[in-house]
Amino acid sequence: MTAIAQTAPSRRERGPIVSFLRRLFLGKPLGAAGAIIFAVFLVCGLFADVLAPYGYNQVDPINRLKPPSLAFPFGTDNLGRDMLSRVLYGAQLSVIIGFCGAALATVVSIVIGILSGYLGGKFDVVVQRLVDAWMSFPDLVILIVVVSVLGPGMWQVIVVLGFLYGIGGSRIIRGAVISVRENTYVYAAQSIGAATARVLIFHVLPNVMPTVIVLFTMRVGAVILVEAGLSFLGLGIPPPAPSWGGMLTGSGRTFMYLAPWLALAPGICLTLVVYGINMFGDALRDLLDPRMRGGRR
Amino acid sequence: MTPVATPLLEVDNLSVRFHTDRGILPAVDGVSFDVAAGETLAIVGESGSGKSVTAMSILRLVQRPAGEIASGRVMFEGRDLLKLSEQQMQEIRGDGIAMISQEPMSSLNPALTIGLQVGEPLNRHRGLSWSAALQEAEALLRRVHIPDAANRVRAYPHEFSGGMRQRAMIAMALACTPRLIIADEPTTALDVTVQAQILELLKQLTREVGSAMILITHDLGVVARYADRVCVMYAGRVVESGTALEIYEDPRHPYTLGLMASVPRLDDDARQRLVPIDGQPPDLANMPPGCAFAPRCRFAIDRCRREQPALDPVDGSQHRKACFADVTEIH
């Protein structure tokens, strides 16, 4: 208690973000590396239009299947499209899908998890059995069914992944809510006449935010990976959109021996980004969860 | 102190049960008392005697489904709180009746600033905007003597000491100038020096605001100093009630006597041993048929083990006791 009281004023001077970054970079080097990869990925995705030297579907028949060079750092594909530009636009697509999908998933998780965890009783039992039933379907089966009904496309993928991960992830939020619910300050809030909605939004939600943030971060990586898998199977975003998964399965697979850079460029990007996000998420969990603090190094 | 025609709060024959694996536990069993406007009533008893559960039942915050208010009436300003809808009850909590809990360390939300929490009742009940509520919170913090209130409204609970948190809790309870404040062992978790400050503050502020207070405590020293009237509870029942003076000068229930005897005094001989009450409080799942205190009582007669004594007046005054024996004659 005294330690907290003593560090509090100095932490305030530096600001919580600076203090957080210090702890991340000094205490979690792998997480810091993940954060840098994540940041680079974000910048690439957000500014793909500015950064990419060519358009993602700019065909150049003369420069087909060129190996990496100064003009084309990642080489070109069988239609002469610049791979660097395609990978950058692919990052844009992944950012959109990753963030929208993860955001939807997180919102769904919060709504189900908070209501189920806080209200408890029969409501909780019924909701959790439905979640069980939902989780017992293999992810890919649900995905394939929905995409074959709705047809492939970015928004279909986002909505499907959002609900898929949202319903599964609600269990994690529920767990956090149950542990928060038993705190005296929740009773204190009730004792000043706060209705359930006020207690949930104002008193419970801020206290499960660390869990929410970690869940969201992890979900970004998971959604990106699953989208790549879907596109690889031809169920994701239809060409010519430069989805990393689509690039792997299209020209990447066909010309794997002739022009390995076609598969390597999106493959390495995908691996690095998902790895980075997971490492960052892991570090976030350690730093934000007070129970883990000082535990694992 | 003078009895008013209709008291502010009238608890009549309140019973609360808990359904547990070990059966139904009668945590509160037929408790009756009343509180007049502006008066301080102390409810005294050891841990598990049902003091806190009684307080929680007044606000209908007993944990469900385990806890259940089985019977009784809680009349507050002419309305039976036990018959109100949950929504009507929410309107009363924090506005008509406010509560100060015994754990200042955990009763404040760690994720919100002090100012937001102190101002929240005003936002909830008075419809103040958050910025107006924050300004009021600052004034309230000043009233409970928190130094540098202008900056402290933006502080988080972990930056406050235990005493300061309890002051913040008091500020929160006073925000809507409630007619009744229930203080559930407000000083148990605090240092002895801070305890006195907090109680003085509480007494002074309730007097200023004109609130009545139910002070739940096991500290008889506190009772003597701050309470107008006293209810002594044992195993879920009121065993003795009266004015603070009556209870101190002339305790009539053996349990009250035992409590008084067990309080260490500064002027005691240092080598003198504390005088405990022999035995253990009864197991609520397995209550004796007669008086719950009989197994520990020096004065118990056969009748005590068979029959439950009623809370009857002592010599026609307001002083009441639930005991067959006439303790004054025996000791």
CSV table of N, CA and C in Angstrom, one decimal, chain A residues 1 4-5 8-9 11-12 182-196 198 202-204 206-207, chain B residues 61 63 90 93-94 99 101 103 106-112 116 120-121 123-125 130 154-155 158-159 165 172:
chain,number,residue,atom,x,y,z
A,1,MET,N,0.8,-1.2,0.0
A,1,MET,CA,0.0,0.0,0.0
A,1,MET,C,0.9,1.3,0.0
A,4,ILE,N,2.5,1.9,-3.3
A,4,ILE,CA,1.6,2.5,-4.3
A,4,ILE,C,1.5,4.0,-4.0
A,5,ALA,N,1.3,4.3,-2.8
A,5,ALA,CA,1.1,5.7,-2.4
A,5,ALA,C,2.3,6.5,-2.8
A,8,ALA,N,2.6,6.9,-6.7
A,8,ALA,CA,1.5,7.6,-7.4
A,8,ALA,C,1.8,9.0,-7.9
A,9,PRO,N,2.3,9.9,-7.0
A,9,PRO,CA,2.5,11.3,-7.5
A,9,PRO,C,3.5,11.3,-8.7
A,11,ARG,N,4.2,9.1,-10.8
A,11,ARG,CA,3.6,8.5,-12.0
A,11,ARG,C,2.7,9.5,-12.7
A,12,ARG,N,2.1,10.3,-11.8
A,12,ARG,CA,1.1,11.3,-12.4
A,12,ARG,C,1.9,12.4,-13.2
A,182,GLU,N,-18.5,-9.1,-7.1
A,182,GLU,CA,-18.5,-9.3,-5.7
A,182,GLU,C,-17.8,-8.2,-4.9
A,183,ASN,N,-17.2,-7.2,-5.5
A,183,ASN,CA,-16.5,-6.2,-4.8
A,183,ASN,C,-17.5,-5.3,-4.1
A,184,THR,N,-17.0,-4.8,-2.9
A,184,THR,CA,-17.9,-3.9,-2.1
A,184,THR,C,-18.3,-2.7,-2.8
A,185,TYR,N,-17.5,-2.2,-3.7
A,185,TYR,CA,-17.9,-0.9,-4.4
A,185,TYR,C,-19.1,-1.1,-5.3
A,186,VAL,N,-19.3,-2.3,-5.7
A,186,VAL,CA,-20.5,-2.6,-6.5
A,186,VAL,C,-21.8,-2.5,-5.6
A,187,TYR,N,-21.7,-3.0,-4.4
A,187,TYR,CA,-22.8,-2.8,-3.4
A,187,TYR,C,-22.9,-1.4,-3.1
A,188,ALA,N,-21.8,-0.7,-2.9
A,188,ALA,CA,-21.8,0.7,-2.6
A,188,ALA,C,-22.6,1.5,-3.7
A,189,ALA,N,-22.3,1.1,-4.9
A,189,ALA,CA,-23.0,1.8,-6.0
A,189,ALA,C,-24.5,1.5,-5.9
A,190,GLN,N,-24.9,0.3,-5.6
A,190,GLN,CA,-26.3,0.0,-5.4
A,190,GLN,C,-26.9,0.8,-4.3
A,191,SER,N,-26.1,1.0,-3.2
A,191,SER,CA,-26.6,1.6,-2.1
A,191,SER,C,-26.8,3.1,-2.3
A,192,ILE,N,-26.3,3.7,-3.4
A,192,ILE,CA,-26.7,5.1,-3.7
A,192,ILE,C,-27.8,5.1,-4.7
A,193,GLY,N,-28.4,4.0,-5.0
A,193,GLY,CA,-29.6,4.0,-5.8
A,193,GLY,C,-29.3,3.8,-7.3
A,194,ALA,N,-28.1,3.4,-7.6
A,194,ALA,CA,-27.8,3.2,-9.0
A,194,ALA,C,-28.6,2.0,-9.6
A,195,ALA,N,-29.2,2.2,-10.7
A,195,ALA,CA,-29.9,1.1,-11.4
A,195,ALA,C,-28.9,0.2,-12.1
A,196,THR,N,-29.4,-1.0,-12.5
A,196,THR,CA,-28.5,-2.0,-13.1
A,196,THR,C,-27.6,-1.4,-14.2
A,198,ARG,N,-26.6,1.6,-14.8
A,198,ARG,CA,-25.6,2.5,-14.3
A,198,ARG,C,-24.5,1.7,-13.7
A,202,PHE,N,-21.0,2.1,-15.5
A,202,PHE,CA,-20.2,3.1,-14.8
A,202,PHE,C,-19.3,2.4,-13.8
A,203,HIS,N,-19.7,1.3,-13.2
A,203,HIS,CA,-18.9,0.7,-12.1
A,203,HIS,C,-18.3,-0.6,-12.5
A,204,VAL,N,-18.9,-1.4,-13.3
A,204,VAL,CA,-18.3,-2.7,-13.6
A,204,VAL,C,-17.4,-2.6,-14.9
A,206,PRO,N,-15.6,-0.2,-16.3
A,206,PRO,CA,-14.2,0.3,-16.2
A,206,PRO,C,-13.3,-0.7,-15.5
A,207,ASN,N,-13.8,-1.5,-14.7
A,207,ASN,CA,-13.0,-2.5,-14.0
A,207,ASN,C,-12.7,-3.7,-14.7
B,61,LEU,N,-30.9,-4.5,0.4
B,61,LEU,CA,-29.7,-4.9,-0.3
B,61,LEU,C,-29.2,-6.2,0.2
B,63,GLN,N,-28.3,-9.9,-0.1
B,63,GLN,CA,-28.0,-10.6,-1.3
B,63,GLN,C,-29.0,-11.7,-1.6
B,90,GLN,N,-34.8,2.2,-5.5
B,90,GLN,CA,-33.6,2.9,-6.0
B,90,GLN,C,-33.7,4.4,-5.8
B,93,ARG,N,-32.6,4.9,-2.1
B,93,ARG,CA,-31.2,4.6,-1.8
B,93,ARG,C,-30.4,5.8,-2.2
B,94,GLY,N,-29.6,6.3,-1.3
B,94,GLY,CA,-28.7,7.4,-1.6
B,94,GLY,C,-29.3,8.7,-1.5
B,99,MET,N,-25.9,5.1,2.9
B,99,MET,CA,-25.2,4.1,3.7
B,99,MET,C,-23.7,4.4,3.7
B,101,SER,N,-20.3,2.2,4.4
B,101,SER,CA,-19.9,0.8,4.7
B,101,SER,C,-18.7,0.7,5.6
B,103,GLU,N,-16.0,-0.9,5.0
B,103,GLU,CA,-14.7,-1.1,4.4
B,103,GLU,C,-14.4,0.0,3.5
B,106,SER,N,-12.3,-0.9,0.3
B,106,SER,CA,-12.8,-1.5,-0.9
B,106,SER,C,-14.2,-1.0,-1.4
B,107,SER,N,-14.7,0.0,-0.7
B,107,SER,CA,-16.0,0.5,-1.1
B,107,SER,C,-16.0,1.6,-2.1
B,108,LEU,N,-14.8,2.0,-2.5
B,108,LEU,CA,-14.7,3.0,-3.6
B,108,LEU,C,-14.2,2.3,-4.8
B,109,ASN,N,-14.7,2.7,-5.9
B,109,ASN,CA,-14.4,2.0,-7.2
B,109,ASN,C,-13.0,2.4,-7.6
B,110,PRO,N,-12.0,1.5,-7.7
B,110,PRO,CA,-10.6,1.8,-8.0
B,110,PRO,C,-10.5,2.5,-9.4
B,111,ALA,N,-11.4,2.3,-10.3
B,111,ALA,CA,-11.2,2.8,-11.7
B,111,ALA,C,-11.8,4.2,-11.9
B,112,LEU,N,-12.4,4.7,-10.9
B,112,LEU,CA,-13.0,6.1,-11.0
B,112,LEU,C,-12.4,7.1,-10.1
B,116,LEU,N,-15.9,11.9,-9.1
B,116,LEU,CA,-17.0,11.3,-9.8
B,116,LEU,C,-17.8,10.5,-8.8
B,120,GLU,N,-21.6,11.3,-7.7
B,120,GLU,CA,-22.5,10.4,-8.4
B,120,GLU,C,-24.0,10.5,-7.9
B,121,PRO,N,-24.1,10.5,-6.5
B,121,PRO,CA,-25.5,10.5,-6.0
B,121,PRO,C,-26.2,11.8,-6.5
B,123,ASN,N,-25.7,13.3,-9.4
B,123,ASN,CA,-26.0,13.1,-10.8
B,123,ASN,C,-27.2,12.1,-10.9
B,124,ARG,N,-27.3,11.2,-10.0
B,124,ARG,CA,-28.3,10.2,-10.0
B,124,ARG,C,-29.7,10.7,-9.5
B,125,HIS,N,-29.6,11.4,-8.4
B,125,HIS,CA,-30.9,11.8,-7.7
B,125,HIS,C,-31.3,13.2,-8.0
B,130,TRP,N,-22.6,16.1,-14.9
B,130,TRP,CA,-21.3,15.6,-14.3
B,130,TRP,C,-20.4,16.8,-13.9
B,154,ARG,N,-9.8,14.9,-8.4
B,154,ARG,CA,-9.3,14.2,-9.6
B,154,ARG,C,-8.5,13.0,-9.2
B,155,ALA,N,-8.3,12.8,-7.9
B,155,ALA,CA,-7.4,11.6,-7.5
B,155,ALA,C,-8.2,10.3,-7.5
B,158,HIS,N,-6.8,4.9,-4.7
B,158,HIS,CA,-5.5,4.3,-4.2
B,158,HIS,C,-4.6,5.4,-3.7
B,159,GLU,N,-4.9,6.6,-4.1
B,159,GLU,CA,-4.0,7.7,-3.6
B,159,GLU,C,-4.5,8.3,-2.3
B,165,ARG,N,-10.4,8.0,2.7
B,165,ARG,CA,-11.4,7.3,1.9
B,165,ARG,C,-12.7,7.3,2.7
B,172,MET,N,-19.9,11.3,0.2
B,172,MET,CA,-20.8,10.7,-0.8
B,172,MET,C,-22.2,10.4,-0.1
